mmCIF file of C-alpha atoms in Angstrom:
data_model
loop_
_atom_site.group_PDB
_atom_site.id
_atom_site.type_symbol
_atom_site.label_atom_id
_atom_site.label_comp_id
_atom_site.label_asym_id
_atom_site.label_seq_id
_atom_site.Cartn_x
_atom_site.Cartn_y
_atom_site.Cartn_z
ATOM 1 C CA UNK A 191 11.222 41.795 20.467
ATOM 2 C CA UNK A 192 11.222 38.368 22.104
ATOM 3 C CA UNK A 193 10.599 35.233 19.996
ATOM 4 C CA UNK A 194 10.570 31.514 20.806
ATOM 5 C CA UNK A 195 13.453 29.299 19.785
ATOM 6 C CA UNK A 196 11.755 26.322 18.053
ATOM 7 C CA UNK A 197 14.592 23.990 19.007
ATOM 8 C CA UNK A 198 14.208 24.536 22.733
ATOM 9 C CA UNK A 199 10.916 26.457 23.124
ATOM 10 C CA UNK A 200 12.770 29.087 25.150
ATOM 11 C CA UNK A 201 12.579 32.810 24.559
ATOM 12 C CA UNK A 202 15.294 34.249 22.333
ATOM 13 C CA UNK A 203 16.200 37.827 22.811
ATOM 14 C CA UNK A 204 16.615 39.573 19.496
ATOM 15 C CA UNK A 205 19.590 41.262 21.028
ATOM 16 C CA UNK A 206 21.663 38.051 21.203
ATOM 17 C CA UNK A 207 21.763 37.948 17.398
ATOM 18 C CA UNK A 208 20.842 34.267 16.857
ATOM 19 C CA UNK A 209 17.942 35.130 14.568
ATOM 20 C CA UNK A 210 19.980 37.681 12.660
ATOM 21 C CA UNK A 211 22.819 35.277 11.830
ATOM 22 C CA UNK A 212 20.593 32.309 10.983
ATOM 23 C CA UNK A 213 20.583 31.179 7.374
ATOM 24 C CA UNK A 214 17.445 31.190 5.279
ATOM 25 C CA UNK A 215 17.232 27.394 5.562
ATOM 26 C CA UNK A 216 17.429 27.568 9.361
ATOM 27 C CA UNK A 217 14.666 30.151 9.479
ATOM 28 C CA UNK A 218 12.467 28.047 7.187
ATOM 29 C CA UNK A 219 13.177 24.909 9.233
ATOM 30 C CA UNK A 220 12.273 26.651 12.500
ATOM 31 C CA UNK A 221 9.027 27.895 11.002
ATOM 32 C CA UNK A 222 8.268 24.501 9.431
ATOM 33 C CA UNK A 223 8.781 22.598 12.679
ATOM 34 C CA UNK A 224 6.165 24.750 14.393
ATOM 35 C CA UNK A 225 3.540 23.760 11.808
ATOM 36 C CA UNK A 226 2.207 20.335 12.904
ATOM 37 C CA UNK A 227 -0.045 19.899 9.871
ATOM 38 C CA UNK A 228 2.898 20.436 7.520
ATOM 39 C CA UNK A 229 4.892 17.752 9.345
ATOM 40 C CA UNK A 230 1.959 15.338 9.060
ATOM 41 C CA UNK A 231 1.714 16.140 5.333
ATOM 42 C CA UNK A 232 5.397 15.385 4.805
ATOM 43 C CA UNK A 233 5.015 12.049 6.616
ATOM 44 C CA UNK A 234 2.063 11.135 4.383
ATOM 45 C CA UNK A 235 4.019 12.115 1.260
ATOM 46 C CA UNK A 236 6.995 10.005 2.364
ATOM 47 C CA UNK A 237 4.686 7.016 2.877
ATOM 48 C CA UNK A 238 3.041 7.526 -0.535
ATOM 49 C CA UNK A 239 6.354 7.837 -2.396
ATOM 50 C CA UNK A 240 7.751 4.803 -0.553
ATOM 51 C CA UNK A 241 4.669 2.878 -1.644
ATOM 52 C CA UNK A 242 5.186 4.016 -5.240
ATOM 53 C CA UNK A 243 8.851 3.021 -5.217
ATOM 54 C CA UNK A 244 8.169 -0.452 -3.784
ATOM 55 C CA UNK A 245 4.785 -1.024 -5.508
ATOM 56 C CA UNK A 246 5.718 -4.357 -7.090
ATOM 57 C CA UNK A 247 7.138 -5.669 -3.824
ATOM 58 C CA UNK A 248 3.991 -4.630 -1.921
ATOM 59 C CA UNK A 249 1.538 -6.037 -4.480
ATOM 60 C CA UNK A 250 -0.109 -9.298 -3.503
ATOM 61 C CA UNK A 251 -1.032 -10.515 -7.005
ATOM 62 C CA UNK A 252 0.015 -9.896 -10.576
ATOM 63 C CA UNK A 253 -1.863 -6.689 -11.480
ATOM 64 C CA UNK A 254 -2.046 -7.621 -15.166
ATOM 65 C CA UNK A 255 -3.311 -11.194 -14.707
ATOM 66 C CA UNK A 256 -7.063 -11.537 -14.880
ATOM 67 C CA UNK A 257 -9.138 -14.313 -13.385
ATOM 68 C CA UNK A 258 -12.361 -14.803 -15.337
ATOM 69 C CA UNK A 259 -13.895 -16.829 -12.499
ATOM 70 C CA UNK A 260 -13.778 -13.910 -10.044
ATOM 71 C CA UNK A 261 -15.255 -10.750 -11.603
ATOM 72 C CA UNK A 262 -16.229 -8.238 -8.913
ATOM 73 C CA UNK A 263 -15.007 -10.575 -6.185
ATOM 74 C CA UNK A 264 -15.456 -9.035 -2.737
ATOM 75 C CA UNK A 265 -12.501 -8.241 -0.485
ATOM 76 C CA UNK A 266 -11.181 -11.162 1.517
ATOM 77 C CA UNK A 267 -10.948 -10.159 5.141
ATOM 78 C CA UNK A 268 -7.804 -10.907 7.124
ATOM 79 C CA UNK A 269 -8.833 -13.050 10.067
ATOM 80 C CA UNK A 270 -7.229 -14.088 13.322
ATOM 81 C CA UNK A 271 -10.141 -16.093 14.756
ATOM 82 C CA UNK A 272 -11.841 -19.258 13.520
ATOM 83 C CA UNK A 273 -13.746 -22.094 15.159
ATOM 84 C CA UNK A 274 -10.491 -23.270 16.811
ATOM 85 C CA UNK A 275 -9.894 -19.880 18.454
ATOM 86 C CA UNK A 276 -7.200 -17.246 18.055
ATOM 87 C CA UNK A 277 -4.246 -17.622 15.642
ATOM 88 C CA UNK A 278 -1.136 -15.437 15.592
ATOM 89 C CA UNK A 279 -0.769 -15.877 11.837
ATOM 90 C CA UNK A 280 -3.547 -14.119 9.885
ATOM 91 C CA UNK A 281 -5.440 -16.080 7.252
ATOM 92 C CA UNK A 282 -8.119 -15.680 4.612
ATOM 93 C CA UNK A 283 -10.907 -18.013 3.624
ATOM 94 C CA UNK A 284 -11.373 -19.089 0.026
ATOM 95 C CA UNK A 285 -14.251 -17.817 -2.094
ATOM 96 C CA UNK A 286 -16.857 -19.995 -3.801
ATOM 97 C CA UNK A 287 -18.578 -18.655 -6.896
ATOM 98 C CA UNK A 288 -22.317 -19.322 -7.198
ATOM 99 C CA UNK A 289 -25.371 -18.021 -9.057
ATOM 100 C CA UNK A 290 -28.174 -16.295 -7.237
ATOM 101 C CA UNK A 291 -31.347 -18.190 -8.279
ATOM 102 C CA UNK A 292 -33.494 -15.056 -8.167
ATOM 103 C CA UNK A 293 -31.304 -12.564 -10.019
ATOM 104 C CA UNK A 294 -29.024 -15.018 -11.879
ATOM 105 C CA UNK A 295 -26.111 -12.795 -10.832
ATOM 106 C CA UNK A 296 -22.788 -14.145 -9.639
ATOM 107 C CA UNK A 297 -22.383 -14.105 -5.867
ATOM 108 C CA UNK A 298 -19.414 -15.148 -3.770
ATOM 109 C CA UNK A 299 -19.606 -16.953 -0.484
ATOM 110 C CA UNK A 300 -16.852 -17.549 2.038
ATOM 111 C CA UNK A 301 -15.729 -21.178 2.071
ATOM 112 C CA UNK A 302 -14.514 -22.013 5.566
ATOM 113 C CA UNK A 303 -13.165 -25.348 4.327
ATOM 114 C CA UNK A 304 -10.398 -23.591 2.376
ATOM 115 C CA UNK A 305 -8.208 -21.585 4.730
ATOM 116 C CA UNK A 306 -5.041 -19.915 3.441
ATOM 117 C CA UNK A 307 -2.490 -18.549 5.925
ATOM 118 C CA UNK A 308 -1.052 -15.168 4.991
ATOM 119 C CA UNK A 309 2.729 -15.229 4.966
ATOM 120 C CA UNK A 310 5.448 -12.605 4.781
ATOM 121 C CA UNK A 311 8.120 -12.545 2.067
ATOM 122 C CA UNK A 312 6.364 -14.912 -0.320
ATOM 123 C CA UNK A 313 7.651 -15.995 -3.733
ATOM 124 C CA UNK A 314 4.920 -15.357 -6.289
ATOM 125 C CA UNK A 315 4.722 -13.731 -9.748
ATOM 126 C CA UNK A 316 7.972 -12.300 -11.063
ATOM 127 C CA UNK A 317 8.664 -8.640 -11.799
ATOM 128 C CA UNK A 318 11.623 -6.373 -12.502
ATOM 129 C CA UNK A 319 12.594 -4.519 -9.335
ATOM 130 C CA UNK A 320 13.151 -0.860 -10.352
ATOM 131 C CA UNK A 321 13.681 -2.181 -13.870
ATOM 132 C CA UNK A 322 17.114 -3.490 -12.891
ATOM 133 C CA UNK A 323 16.830 -7.123 -11.880
ATOM 134 C CA UNK A 324 14.124 -9.758 -11.907
ATOM 135 C CA UNK A 325 12.737 -11.126 -8.658
ATOM 136 C CA UNK A 326 9.575 -12.782 -7.372
ATOM 137 C CA UNK A 327 9.688 -11.742 -3.708
ATOM 138 C CA UNK A 328 6.593 -10.008 -2.262
ATOM 139 C CA UNK A 329 5.806 -8.672 1.195
ATOM 140 C CA UNK A 330 2.483 -10.512 1.631
ATOM 141 C CA UNK A 331 0.901 -13.505 0.001
ATOM 142 C CA UNK A 332 -0.676 -16.890 0.522
ATOM 143 C CA UNK A 333 1.119 -20.169 0.194
ATOM 144 C CA UNK A 334 -0.673 -21.384 -2.919
ATOM 145 C CA UNK A 335 0.054 -22.259 -6.514
ATOM 146 C CA UNK A 336 -0.202 -18.924 -8.392
ATOM 147 C CA UNK A 337 -1.323 -20.708 -11.586
ATOM 148 C CA UNK A 338 -4.344 -22.362 -9.977
ATOM 149 C CA UNK A 339 -7.476 -20.255 -10.552
ATOM 150 C CA UNK A 340 -9.383 -21.463 -7.478
ATOM 151 C CA UNK A 341 -6.973 -19.843 -5.015
ATOM 152 C CA UNK A 342 -7.392 -16.097 -4.588
ATOM 153 C CA UNK A 343 -6.007 -13.362 -2.380
ATOM 154 C CA UNK A 344 -8.017 -10.186 -2.954
ATOM 155 C CA UNK A 345 -7.550 -7.850 0.030
ATOM 156 C CA UNK A 346 -9.481 -5.061 -1.716
ATOM 157 C CA UNK A 347 -11.523 -7.243 -4.045
ATOM 158 C CA UNK A 348 -11.356 -7.673 -7.812
ATOM 159 C CA UNK A 349 -12.489 -5.590 -10.758
ATOM 160 C CA UNK A 350 -14.783 -6.690 -13.606
ATOM 161 C CA UNK A 351 -11.998 -8.741 -15.201
ATOM 162 C CA UNK A 352 -11.008 -10.457 -11.949
ATOM 163 C CA UNK A 353 -7.808 -8.437 -11.476
ATOM 164 C CA UNK A 354 -6.612 -7.658 -7.964
ATOM 165 C CA UNK A 355 -7.591 -4.114 -6.987
ATOM 166 C CA UNK A 356 -4.870 -3.625 -4.356
ATOM 167 C CA UNK A 357 -2.064 -4.448 -6.784
ATOM 168 C CA UNK A 358 -3.521 -2.157 -9.436
ATOM 169 C CA UNK A 359 -3.914 0.729 -6.974
ATOM 170 C CA UNK A 360 -0.312 0.289 -5.798
ATOM 171 C CA UNK A 361 0.980 0.469 -9.365
ATOM 172 C CA UNK A 362 -1.317 3.423 -10.064
ATOM 173 C CA UNK A 363 0.392 5.432 -7.334
ATOM 174 C CA UNK A 364 3.497 5.572 -9.522
ATOM 175 C CA UNK A 365 1.632 7.369 -12.292
ATOM 176 C CA UNK A 366 -0.314 9.665 -9.980
ATOM 177 C CA UNK A 367 2.692 10.773 -7.970
ATOM 178 C CA UNK A 368 5.021 11.109 -10.952
ATOM 179 C CA UNK A 369 2.556 13.459 -12.687
ATOM 180 C CA UNK A 370 2.851 15.841 -9.745
ATOM 181 C CA UNK A 371 6.656 15.744 -9.846
ATOM 182 C CA UNK A 372 6.805 16.213 -13.618
ATOM 183 C CA UNK A 373 4.327 19.106 -13.498
ATOM 184 C CA UNK A 374 6.286 20.776 -10.745
ATOM 185 C CA UNK A 375 9.566 20.284 -12.629
ATOM 186 C CA UNK A 376 8.098 21.789 -15.812
ATOM 187 C CA UNK A 377 6.674 24.796 -13.959
ATOM 188 C CA UNK A 378 9.985 25.294 -12.126
ATOM 189 C CA UNK A 379 11.841 25.182 -15.435
ATOM 190 C CA UNK A 380 9.447 27.656 -17.094
#
């Protein structure tokens, strides 16, 4: 029988004995590499677990701090264009809170007077990195006073208490992904 060598995509003759002397791990690896969907799944899992490990570093706001002025605030869109043209550094516009005169509900409007540039490696709220040491370094943020309530950075919006949705989702990945690992470990043990 003739099979394909997954490393070189060349026919392997069963008579040369390469398949017969391969270890179980080599056979599984050859079969796995042929399956493109499995490789894509592993890449997605690596990205998800990396996000869970570095959730505090990736969060843009303190996930436990609520802002009573911004319940259900809409997402702030990253922008590269304004009335002056194109900018290499992305920015967000501030949000103004107002009441709709017809429904008396709170609505938010983009305030083009307040423009906040988005910066990399920003010092913001502090957290314990992996529970070992305290730091305040974050991947993304705006250059603003974190204690001032009028400055917001909600990339995915805010919940009913004015908490940043992106930061809460990032921290939630830790719980969701650890449940899968714990369940698998328990079933493996049993």
